Amino acid sequence: MDFESIFDQYFNKIYKFIRIKTLNSMYSEDIASIVFEKVNRNIESFDPNKSSFETWLYTIARNEISSFYRKKEVATVGLDHAYNIYDEANTPDRQIEDSSYSSDLQDALASLNENERTIIAYKYGLDLKNTEIADLMGISNSNVGVVLFRSLKKLKKKMEV
């Protein structure tokens, strides 16, 4: 695998995942850059016998999010900066139309705990299956399903208010 094709194939997914986790576009850009710098530097160390490439990449992203916050000592992210997730169809006109919905959604996402938001980010940011999420998080597949179900229920309830 060459780096350019990896970048083209995975950047948007990784950025979206980081964006959902951090609720901050500037941090997301910084962290995504660091992730792909590490991938480029360490691609030779990837061992397909240990894990899939995606698992390796997502683990780097998850670790870089944690590392970034440890270094910056950032405790929380203000909601005014939240949830303009990268989307090629996200034009300024569409943003204006969706602004009230986005505001409600960012409030609802911010109300979830870290574990719930992580599972939502894996599921909808990276389009992973529950079994893949379970492997990445070291929990059971059924636990992922339960947390996902409860989190979506919380989000729906928050959005209805």
mmCIF file with all atom_site columns, N, CA and C in Angstrom, residues 26-90:
data_model
loop_
_atom_site.group_PDB
_atom_site.id
_atom_site.type_symbol
_atom_site.label_atom_id
_atom_site.label_alt_id
_atom_site.label_comp_id
_atom_site.label_asym_id
_atom_site.label_entity_id
_atom_site.label_seq_id
_atom_site.pdbx_PDB_ins_code
_atom_site.Cartn_x
_atom_site.Cartn_y
_atom_site.Cartn_z
_atom_site.occupancy
_atom_site.B_iso_or_equiv
_atom_site.pdbx_formal_charge
_atom_site.auth_seq_id
_atom_site.auth_comp_id
_atom_site.auth_asym_id
_atom_site.auth_atom_id
_atom_site.pdbx_PDB_model_num
ATOM 1   N N  . MET A 1 26 ? -10.722 22.551  14.562 1.00 0.00 ? 26 MET A N  1
ATOM 2   C CA . MET A 1 26 ? -9.288  22.860  14.559 1.00 0.00 ? 26 MET A CA 1
ATOM 3   C C  . MET A 1 26 ? -8.486  21.713  15.164 1.00 0.00 ? 26 MET A C  1
ATOM 4   N N  . TYR A 1 27 ? -8.934  21.191  16.294 1.00 0.00 ? 27 TYR A N  1
ATOM 5   C CA . TYR A 1 27 ? -8.243  20.053  16.903 1.00 0.00 ? 27 TYR A CA 1
ATOM 6   C C  . TYR A 1 27 ? -8.289  18.854  15.970 1.00 0.00 ? 27 TYR A C  1
ATOM 7   N N  . SER A 1 28 ? -9.428  18.659  15.316 1.00 0.00 ? 28 SER A N  1
ATOM 8   C CA . SER A 1 28 ? -9.590  17.507  14.431 1.00 0.00 ? 28 SER A CA 1
ATOM 9   C C  . SER A 1 28 ? -8.595  17.558  13.280 1.00 0.00 ? 28 SER A C  1
ATOM 10  N N  . GLU A 1 29 ? -8.402  18.729  12.703 1.00 0.00 ? 29 GLU A N  1
ATOM 11  C CA . GLU A 1 29 ? -7.442  18.879  11.621 1.00 0.00 ? 29 GLU A CA 1
ATOM 12  C C  . GLU A 1 29 ? -6.028  18.573  12.103 1.00 0.00 ? 29 GLU A C  1
ATOM 13  N N  . ASP A 1 30 ? -5.678  19.109  13.284 1.00 0.00 ? 30 ASP A N  1
ATOM 14  C CA . ASP A 1 30 ? -4.347  18.868  13.848 1.00 0.00 ? 30 ASP A CA 1
ATOM 15  C C  . ASP A 1 30 ? -4.126  17.385  14.119 1.00 0.00 ? 30 ASP A C  1
ATOM 16  N N  . ILE A 1 31 ? -5.091  16.765  14.756 1.00 0.00 ? 31 ILE A N  1
ATOM 17  C CA . ILE A 1 31 ? -4.944  15.351  15.120 1.00 0.00 ? 31 ILE A CA 1
ATOM 18  C C  . ILE A 1 31 ? -4.902  14.474  13.877 1.00 0.00 ? 31 ILE A C  1
ATOM 19  N N  . ALA A 1 32 ? -5.752  14.747  12.895 1.00 0.00 ? 32 ALA A N  1
ATOM 20  C CA . ALA A 1 32 ? -5.746  13.963  11.658 1.00 0.00 ? 32 ALA A CA 1
ATOM 21  C C  . ALA A 1 32 ? -4.391  14.080  10.966 1.00 0.00 ? 32 ALA A C  1
ATOM 22  N N  . SER A 1 33 ? -3.810  15.258  10.967 1.00 0.00 ? 33 SER A N  1
ATOM 23  C CA . SER A 1 33 ? -2.484  15.444  10.366 1.00 0.00 ? 33 SER A CA 1
ATOM 24  C C  . SER A 1 33 ? -1.446  14.594  11.084 1.00 0.00 ? 33 SER A C  1
ATOM 25  N N  . ILE A 1 34 ? -1.498  14.590  12.395 1.00 0.00 ? 34 ILE A N  1
ATOM 26  C CA . ILE A 1 34 ? -0.556  13.797  13.188 1.00 0.00 ? 34 ILE A CA 1
ATOM 27  C C  . ILE A 1 34 ? -0.744  12.309  12.898 1.00 0.00 ? 34 ILE A C  1
ATOM 28  N N  . VAL A 1 35 ? -2.003  11.876  12.820 1.00 0.00 ? 35 VAL A N  1
ATOM 29  C CA . VAL A 1 35 ? -2.292  10.464  12.542 1.00 0.00 ? 35 VAL A CA 1
ATOM 30  C C  . VAL A 1 35 ? -1.655  10.047  11.228 1.00 0.00 ? 35 VAL A C  1
ATOM 31  N N  . PHE A 1 36 ? -1.846  10.833  10.184 1.00 0.00 ? 36 PHE A N  1
ATOM 32  C CA . PHE A 1 36 ? -1.318  10.443  8.882  1.00 0.00 ? 36 PHE A CA 1
ATOM 33  C C  . PHE A 1 36 ? 0.198   10.618  8.778  1.00 0.00 ? 36 PHE A C  1
ATOM 34  N N  . GLU A 1 37 ? 0.761   11.522  9.575  1.00 0.00 ? 37 GLU A N  1
ATOM 35  C CA . GLU A 1 37 ? 2.224   11.594  9.649  1.00 0.00 ? 37 GLU A CA 1
ATOM 36  C C  . GLU A 1 37 ? 2.768   10.304  10.251 1.00 0.00 ? 37 GLU A C  1
ATOM 37  N N  . LYS A 1 38 ? 2.119   9.828   11.314 1.00 0.00 ? 38 LYS A N  1
ATOM 38  C CA . LYS A 1 38 ? 2.559   8.580   11.963 1.00 0.00 ? 38 LYS A CA 1
ATOM 39  C C  . LYS A 1 38 ? 2.369   7.384   11.041 1.00 0.00 ? 38 LYS A C  1
ATOM 40  N N  . VAL A 1 39 ? 1.264   7.363   10.321 1.00 0.00 ? 39 VAL A N  1
ATOM 41  C CA . VAL A 1 39 ? 1.034   6.267   9.379  1.00 0.00 ? 39 VAL A CA 1
ATOM 42  C C  . VAL A 1 39 ? 2.140   6.257   8.332  1.00 0.00 ? 39 VAL A C  1
ATOM 43  N N  . ASN A 1 40 ? 2.461   7.410   7.788  1.00 0.00 ? 40 ASN A N  1
ATOM 44  C CA . ASN A 1 40 ? 3.501   7.507   6.766  1.00 0.00 ? 40 ASN A CA 1
ATOM 45  C C  . ASN A 1 40 ? 4.856   7.053   7.319  1.00 0.00 ? 40 ASN A C  1
ATOM 46  N N  . ARG A 1 41 ? 5.169   7.480   8.533  1.00 0.00 ? 41 ARG A N  1
ATOM 47  C CA . ARG A 1 41 ? 6.440   7.132   9.154  1.00 0.00 ? 41 ARG A CA 1
ATOM 48  C C  . ARG A 1 41 ? 6.528   5.651   9.532  1.00 0.00 ? 41 ARG A C  1
ATOM 49  N N  . ASN A 1 42 ? 5.393   5.062   9.927  1.00 0.00 ? 42 ASN A N  1
ATOM 50  C CA . ASN A 1 42 ? 5.415   3.710   10.501 1.00 0.00 ? 42 ASN A CA 1
ATOM 51  C C  . ASN A 1 42 ? 4.750   2.641   9.647  1.00 0.00 ? 42 ASN A C  1
ATOM 52  N N  . ILE A 1 43 ? 4.455   2.929   8.402  1.00 0.00 ? 43 ILE A N  1
ATOM 53  C CA . ILE A 1 43 ? 3.749   1.965   7.547  1.00 0.00 ? 43 ILE A CA 1
ATOM 54  C C  . ILE A 1 43 ? 4.521   0.651   7.441  1.00 0.00 ? 43 ILE A C  1
ATOM 55  N N  . GLU A 1 44 ? 5.829   0.721   7.490  1.00 0.00 ? 44 GLU A N  1
ATOM 56  C CA . GLU A 1 44 ? 6.648   -0.489  7.386  1.00 0.00 ? 44 GLU A CA 1
ATOM 57  C C  . GLU A 1 44 ? 6.484   -1.384  8.615  1.00 0.00 ? 44 GLU A C  1
ATOM 58  N N  . SER A 1 45 ? 6.080   -0.819  9.751  1.00 0.00 ? 45 SER A N  1
ATOM 59  C CA . SER A 1 45 ? 5.945   -1.615  10.972 1.00 0.00 ? 45 SER A CA 1
ATOM 60  C C  . SER A 1 45 ? 4.576   -2.309  11.069 1.00 0.00 ? 45 SER A C  1
ATOM 61  N N  . PHE A 1 46 ? 3.669   -1.976  10.168 1.00 0.00 ? 46 PHE A N  1
ATOM 62  C CA . PHE A 1 46 ? 2.358   -2.617  10.185 1.00 0.00 ? 46 PHE A CA 1
ATOM 63  C C  . PHE A 1 46 ? 2.513   -4.107  9.895  1.00 0.00 ? 46 PHE A C  1
ATOM 64  N N  . ASP A 1 47 ? 1.888   -4.931  10.745 1.00 0.00 ? 47 ASP A N  1
ATOM 65  C CA . ASP A 1 47 ? 1.963   -6.383  10.598 1.00 0.00 ? 47 ASP A CA 1
ATOM 66  C C  . ASP A 1 47 ? 0.554   -6.941  10.398 1.00 0.00 ? 47 ASP A C  1
ATOM 67  N N  . PRO A 1 48 ? 0.223   -7.386  9.182  1.00 0.00 ? 48 PRO A N  1
ATOM 68  C CA . PRO A 1 48 ? -1.127  -7.899  8.914  1.00 0.00 ? 48 PRO A CA 1
ATOM 69  C C  . PRO A 1 48 ? -1.458  -9.164  9.704  1.00 0.00 ? 48 PRO A C  1
ATOM 70  N N  . ASN A 1 49 ? -0.451  -9.804  10.294 1.00 0.00 ? 49 ASN A N  1
ATOM 71  C CA . ASN A 1 49 ? -0.707  -10.983 11.125 1.00 0.00 ? 49 ASN A CA 1
ATOM 72  C C  . ASN A 1 49 ? -1.240  -10.600 12.509 1.00 0.00 ? 49 ASN A C  1
ATOM 73  N N  . LYS A 1 50 ? -1.002  -9.361  12.917 1.00 0.00 ? 50 LYS A N  1
ATOM 74  C CA . LYS A 1 50 ? -1.455  -8.907  14.233 1.00 0.00 ? 50 LYS A CA 1
ATOM 75  C C  . LYS A 1 50 ? -2.861  -8.307  14.187 1.00 0.00 ? 50 LYS A C  1
ATOM 76  N N  . SER A 1 51 ? -3.179  -7.579  13.128 1.00 0.00 ? 51 SER A N  1
ATOM 77  C CA . SER A 1 51 ? -4.491  -6.935  13.012 1.00 0.00 ? 51 SER A CA 1
ATOM 78  C C  . SER A 1 51 ? -4.708  -6.498  11.573 1.00 0.00 ? 51 SER A C  1
ATOM 79  N N  . SER A 1 52 ? -5.947  -6.097  11.298 1.00 0.00 ? 52 SER A N  1
ATOM 80  C CA . SER A 1 52 ? -6.228  -5.555  9.968  1.00 0.00 ? 52 SER A CA 1
ATOM 81  C C  . SER A 1 52 ? -5.633  -4.150  9.877  1.00 0.00 ? 52 SER A C  1
ATOM 82  N N  . PHE A 1 53 ? -5.461  -3.663  8.662  1.00 0.00 ? 53 PHE A N  1
ATOM 83  C CA . PHE A 1 53 ? -4.926  -2.316  8.485  1.00 0.00 ? 53 PHE A CA 1
ATOM 84  C C  . PHE A 1 53 ? -5.826  -1.280  9.136  1.00 0.00 ? 53 PHE A C  1
ATOM 85  N N  . GLU A 1 54 ? -7.157  -1.448  8.969  1.00 0.00 ? 54 GLU A N  1
ATOM 86  C CA . GLU A 1 54 ? -8.100  -0.493  9.539  1.00 0.00 ? 54 GLU A CA 1
ATOM 87  C C  . GLU A 1 54 ? -7.986  -0.441  11.058 1.00 0.00 ? 54 GLU A C  1
ATOM 88  N N  . THR A 1 55 ? -7.871  -1.598  11.693 1.00 0.00 ? 55 THR A N  1
ATOM 89  C CA . THR A 1 55 ? -7.723  -1.630  13.150 1.00 0.00 ? 55 THR A CA 1
ATOM 90  C C  . THR A 1 55 ? -6.457  -0.889  13.563 1.00 0.00 ? 55 THR A C  1
ATOM 91  N N  . TRP A 1 56 ? -5.371  -1.118  12.853 1.00 0.00 ? 56 TRP A N  1
ATOM 92  C CA . TRP A 1 56 ? -4.110  -0.439  13.127 1.00 0.00 ? 56 TRP A CA 1
ATOM 93  C C  . TRP A 1 56 ? -4.272  1.073   12.988 1.00 0.00 ? 56 TRP A C  1
ATOM 94  N N  . LEU A 1 57 ? -4.903  1.497   11.910 1.00 0.00 ? 57 LEU A N  1
ATOM 95  C CA . LEU A 1 57 ? -5.106  2.924   11.652 1.00 0.00 ? 57 LEU A CA 1
ATOM 96  C C  . LEU A 1 57 ? -6.017  3.559   12.699 1.00 0.00 ? 57 LEU A C  1
ATOM 97  N N  . TYR A 1 58 ? -7.122  2.910   13.025 1.00 0.00 ? 58 TYR A N  1
ATOM 98  C CA . TYR A 1 58 ? -8.068  3.462   13.994 1.00 0.00 ? 58 TYR A CA 1
ATOM 99  C C  . TYR A 1 58 ? -7.456  3.515   15.388 1.00 0.00 ? 58 TYR A C  1
ATOM 100 N N  . THR A 1 59 ? -6.592  2.570   15.689 1.00 0.00 ? 59 THR A N  1
ATOM 101 C CA . THR A 1 59 ? -5.909  2.587   16.980 1.00 0.00 ? 59 THR A CA 1
ATOM 102 C C  . THR A 1 59 ? -4.963  3.781   17.059 1.00 0.00 ? 59 THR A C  1
ATOM 103 N N  . ILE A 1 60 ? -4.269  4.053   15.979 1.00 0.00 ? 60 ILE A N  1
ATOM 104 C CA . ILE A 1 60 ? -3.405  5.239   15.941 1.00 0.00 ? 60 ILE A CA 1
ATOM 105 C C  . ILE A 1 60 ? -4.248  6.495   16.156 1.00 0.00 ? 60 ILE A C  1
ATOM 106 N N  . ALA A 1 61 ? -5.385  6.585   15.480 1.00 0.00 ? 61 ALA A N  1
ATOM 107 C CA . ALA A 1 61 ? -6.255  7.763   15.621 1.00 0.00 ? 61 ALA A CA 1
ATOM 108 C C  . ALA A 1 61 ? -6.740  7.901   17.063 1.00 0.00 ? 61 ALA A C  1
ATOM 109 N N  . ARG A 1 62 ? -7.206  6.816   17.640 1.00 0.00 ? 62 ARG A N  1
ATOM 110 C CA . ARG A 1 62 ? -7.703  6.868   19.022 1.00 0.00 ? 62 ARG A CA 1
ATOM 111 C C  . ARG A 1 62 ? -6.590  7.279   19.979 1.00 0.00 ? 62 ARG A C  1
ATOM 112 N N  . ASN A 1 63 ? -5.402  6.711   19.795 1.00 0.00 ? 63 ASN A N  1
ATOM 113 C CA . ASN A 1 63 ? -4.276  7.059   20.664 1.00 0.00 ? 63 ASN A CA 1
ATOM 114 C C  . ASN A 1 63 ? -3.860  8.517   20.499 1.00 0.00 ? 63 ASN A C  1
ATOM 115 N N  . GLU A 1 64 ? -3.909  9.015   19.278 1.00 0.00 ? 64 GLU A N  1
ATOM 116 C CA . GLU A 1 64 ? -3.527  10.411  19.044 1.00 0.00 ? 64 GLU A CA 1
ATOM 117 C C  . GLU A 1 64 ? -4.525  11.390  19.651 1.00 0.00 ? 64 GLU A C  1
ATOM 118 N N  . ILE A 1 65 ? -5.790  11.023  19.667 1.00 0.00 ? 65 ILE A N  1
ATOM 119 C CA . ILE A 1 65 ? -6.779  11.875  20.339 1.00 0.00 ? 65 ILE A CA 1
ATOM 120 C C  . ILE A 1 65 ? -6.430  11.970  21.819 1.00 0.00 ? 65 ILE A C  1
ATOM 121 N N  . SER A 1 66 ? -6.178  10.828  22.434 1.00 0.00 ? 66 SER A N  1
ATOM 122 C CA . SER A 1 66 ? -5.812  10.812  23.862 1.00 0.00 ? 66 SER A CA 1
ATOM 123 C C  . SER A 1 66 ? -4.528  11.590  24.102 1.00 0.00 ? 66 SER A C  1
ATOM 124 N N  . SER A 1 67 ? -3.539  11.363  23.276 1.00 0.00 ? 67 SER A N  1
ATOM 125 C CA . SER A 1 67 ? -2.253  12.035  23.417 1.00 0.00 ? 67 SER A CA 1
ATOM 126 C C  . SER A 1 67 ? -2.387  13.549  23.253 1.00 0.00 ? 67 SER A C  1
ATOM 127 N N  . PHE A 1 68 ? -3.173  13.956  22.279 1.00 0.00 ? 68 PHE A N  1
ATOM 128 C CA . PHE A 1 68 ? -3.377  15.382  22.024 1.00 0.00 ? 68 PHE A CA 1
ATOM 129 C C  . PHE A 1 68 ? -3.961  16.068  23.258 1.00 0.00 ? 68 PHE A C  1
ATOM 130 N N  . TYR A 1 69 ? -4.974  15.464  23.858 1.00 0.00 ? 69 TYR A N  1
ATOM 131 C CA . TYR A 1 69 ? -5.600  16.071  25.025 1.00 0.00 ? 69 TYR A CA 1
ATOM 132 C C  . TYR A 1 69 ? -4.695  16.035  26.247 1.00 0.00 ? 69 TYR A C  1
ATOM 133 N N  . ARG A 1 70 ? -3.866  15.012  26.374 1.00 0.00 ? 70 ARG A N  1
ATOM 134 C CA . ARG A 1 70 ? -2.906  14.980  27.480 1.00 0.00 ? 70 ARG A CA 1
ATOM 135 C C  . ARG A 1 70 ? -1.898  16.112  27.335 1.00 0.00 ? 70 ARG A C  1
ATOM 136 N N  . LYS A 1 71 ? -1.398  16.298  26.123 1.00 0.00 ? 71 LYS A N  1
ATOM 137 C CA . LYS A 1 71 ? -0.401  17.344  25.881 1.00 0.00 ? 71 LYS A CA 1
ATOM 138 C C  . LYS A 1 71 ? -0.992  18.741  26.050 1.00 0.00 ? 71 LYS A C  1
ATOM 139 N N  . LYS A 1 72 ? -2.189  18.927  25.550 1.00 0.00 ? 72 LYS A N  1
ATOM 140 C CA . LYS A 1 72 ? -2.827  20.243  25.602 1.00 0.00 ? 72 LYS A CA 1
ATOM 141 C C  . LYS A 1 72 ? -3.517  20.495  26.927 1.00 0.00 ? 72 LYS A C  1
ATOM 142 N N  . GLU A 1 73 ? -3.722  19.421  27.701 1.00 0.00 ? 73 GLU A N  1
ATOM 143 C CA . GLU A 1 73 ? -4.475  19.494  28.948 1.00 0.00 ? 73 GLU A CA 1
ATOM 144 C C  . GLU A 1 73 ? -5.822  20.180  28.738 1.00 0.00 ? 73 GLU A C  1
ATOM 145 N N  . VAL A 1 74 ? -6.498  19.768  27.689 1.00 0.00 ? 74 VAL A N  1
ATOM 146 C CA . VAL A 1 74 ? -7.808  20.294  27.359 1.00 0.00 ? 74 VAL A CA 1
ATOM 147 C C  . VAL A 1 74 ? -8.854  19.444  28.048 1.00 0.00 ? 74 VAL A C  1
ATOM 148 N N  . ALA A 1 75 ? -9.681  20.053  28.876 1.00 0.00 ? 75 ALA A N  1
ATOM 149 C CA . ALA A 1 75 ? -10.686 19.286  29.610 1.00 0.00 ? 75 ALA A CA 1
ATOM 150 C C  . ALA A 1 75 ? -11.984 19.180  28.820 1.00 0.00 ? 75 ALA A C  1
ATOM 151 N N  . THR A 1 76 ? -12.423 20.283  28.251 1.00 0.00 ? 76 THR A N  1
ATOM 152 C CA . THR A 1 76 ? -13.687 20.276  27.518 1.00 0.00 ? 76 THR A CA 1
ATOM 153 C C  . THR A 1 76 ? -13.569 21.142  26.280 1.00 0.00 ? 76 THR A C  1
ATOM 154 N N  . VAL A 1 77 ? -14.539 21.009  25.412 1.00 0.00 ? 77 VAL A N  1
ATOM 155 C CA . VAL A 1 77 ? -14.594 21.785  24.181 1.00 0.00 ? 77 VAL A CA 1
ATOM 156 C C  . VAL A 1 77 ? -15.897 22.562  24.199 1.00 0.00 ? 77 VAL A C  1
ATOM 157 N N  . GLY A 1 78 ? -15.840 23.880  23.911 1.00 0.00 ? 78 GLY A N  1
ATOM 158 C CA . GLY A 1 78 ? -17.042 24.690  23.869 1.00 0.00 ? 78 GLY A CA 1
ATOM 159 C C  . GLY A 1 78 ? -17.980 24.244  22.763 1.00 0.00 ? 78 GLY A C  1
ATOM 160 N N  . LEU A 1 79 ? -19.265 24.286  23.033 1.00 0.00 ? 79 LEU A N  1
ATOM 161 C CA . LEU A 1 79 ? -20.246 23.827  22.058 1.00 0.00 ? 79 LEU A CA 1
ATOM 162 C C  . LEU A 1 79 ? -20.342 24.734  20.836 1.00 0.00 ? 79 LEU A C  1
ATOM 163 N N  . ASP A 1 80 ? -19.909 25.993  20.968 1.00 0.00 ? 80 ASP A N  1
ATOM 164 C CA . ASP A 1 80 ? -20.016 26.883  19.810 1.00 0.00 ? 80 ASP A CA 1
ATOM 165 C C  . ASP A 1 80 ? -19.100 26.428  18.673 1.00 0.00 ? 80 ASP A C  1
ATOM 166 N N  . HIS A 1 81 ? -18.111 25.587  18.967 1.00 0.00 ? 81 HIS A N  1
ATOM 167 C CA . HIS A 1 81 ? -17.191 25.121  17.941 1.00 0.00 ? 81 HIS A CA 1
ATOM 168 C C  . HIS A 1 81 ? -17.548 23.731  17.434 1.00 0.00 ? 81 HIS A C  1
ATOM 169 N N  . ALA A 1 82 ? -18.627 23.195  17.921 1.00 0.00 ? 82 ALA A N  1
ATOM 170 C CA . ALA A 1 82 ? -18.889 21.769  17.711 1.00 0.00 ? 82 ALA A CA 1
ATOM 171 C C  . ALA A 1 82 ? -19.632 21.457  16.425 1.00 0.00 ? 82 ALA A C  1
ATOM 172 N N  . TYR A 1 83 ? -19.330 20.292  15.924 1.00 0.00 ? 83 TYR A N  1
ATOM 173 C CA . TYR A 1 83 ? -20.105 19.511  14.968 1.00 0.00 ? 83 TYR A CA 1
ATOM 174 C C  . TYR A 1 83 ? -20.325 20.070  13.576 1.00 0.00 ? 83 TYR A C  1
ATOM 175 N N  . ASN A 1 84 ? -19.315 20.634  12.978 1.00 0.00 ? 84 ASN A N  1
ATOM 176 C CA . ASN A 1 84 ? -19.348 20.901  11.538 1.00 0.00 ? 84 ASN A CA 1
ATOM 177 C C  . ASN A 1 84 ? -18.524 19.815  10.882 1.00 0.00 ? 84 ASN A C  1
ATOM 178 N N  . ILE A 1 85 ? -18.982 18.592  10.986 1.00 0.00 ? 85 ILE A N  1
ATOM 179 C CA . ILE A 1 85 ? -18.239 17.439  10.498 1.00 0.00 ? 85 ILE A CA 1
ATOM 180 C C  . ILE A 1 85 ? -18.012 17.570  8.999  1.00 0.00 ? 85 ILE A C  1
ATOM 181 N N  . TYR A 1 86 ? -16.798 17.203  8.589  1.00 0.00 ? 86 TYR A N  1
ATOM 182 C CA . TYR A 1 86 ? -16.431 17.300  7.179  1.00 0.00 ? 86 TYR A CA 1
ATOM 183 C C  . TYR A 1 86 ? -17.405 16.517  6.319  1.00 0.00 ? 86 TYR A C  1
ATOM 184 N N  . ASP A 1 87 ? -17.900 17.190  5.330  1.00 0.00 ? 87 ASP A N  1
ATOM 185 C CA . ASP A 1 87 ? -18.824 16.563  4.392  1.00 0.00 ? 87 ASP A CA 1
ATOM 186 C C  . ASP A 1 87 ? -18.711 17.349  3.098  1.00 0.00 ? 87 ASP A C  1
ATOM 187 N N  . GLU A 1 88 ? -18.379 16.685  2.025  1.00 0.00 ? 88 GLU A N  1
ATOM 188 C CA . GLU A 1 88 ? -18.194 17.376  0.755  1.00 0.00 ? 88 GLU A CA 1
ATOM 189 C C  . GLU A 1 88 ? -19.464 18.091  0.297  1.00 0.00 ? 88 GLU A C  1
ATOM 190 N N  . ALA A 1 89 ? -20.625 17.621  0.731  1.00 0.00 ? 89 ALA A N  1
ATOM 191 C CA . ALA A 1 89 ? -21.891 18.251  0.353  1.00 0.00 ? 89 ALA A CA 1
ATOM 192 C C  . ALA A 1 89 ? -22.290 19.340  1.345  1.00 0.00 ? 89 ALA A C  1
ATOM 193 N N  . ASN A 1 90 ? -21.430 19.627  2.297  1.00 0.00 ? 90 ASN A N  1
ATOM 194 C CA . ASN A 1 90 ? -21.748 20.587  3.348  1.00 0.00 ? 90 ASN A CA 1
ATOM 195 C C  . ASN A 1 90 ? -21.403 22.002  2.884  1.00 0.00 ? 90 ASN A C  1
#
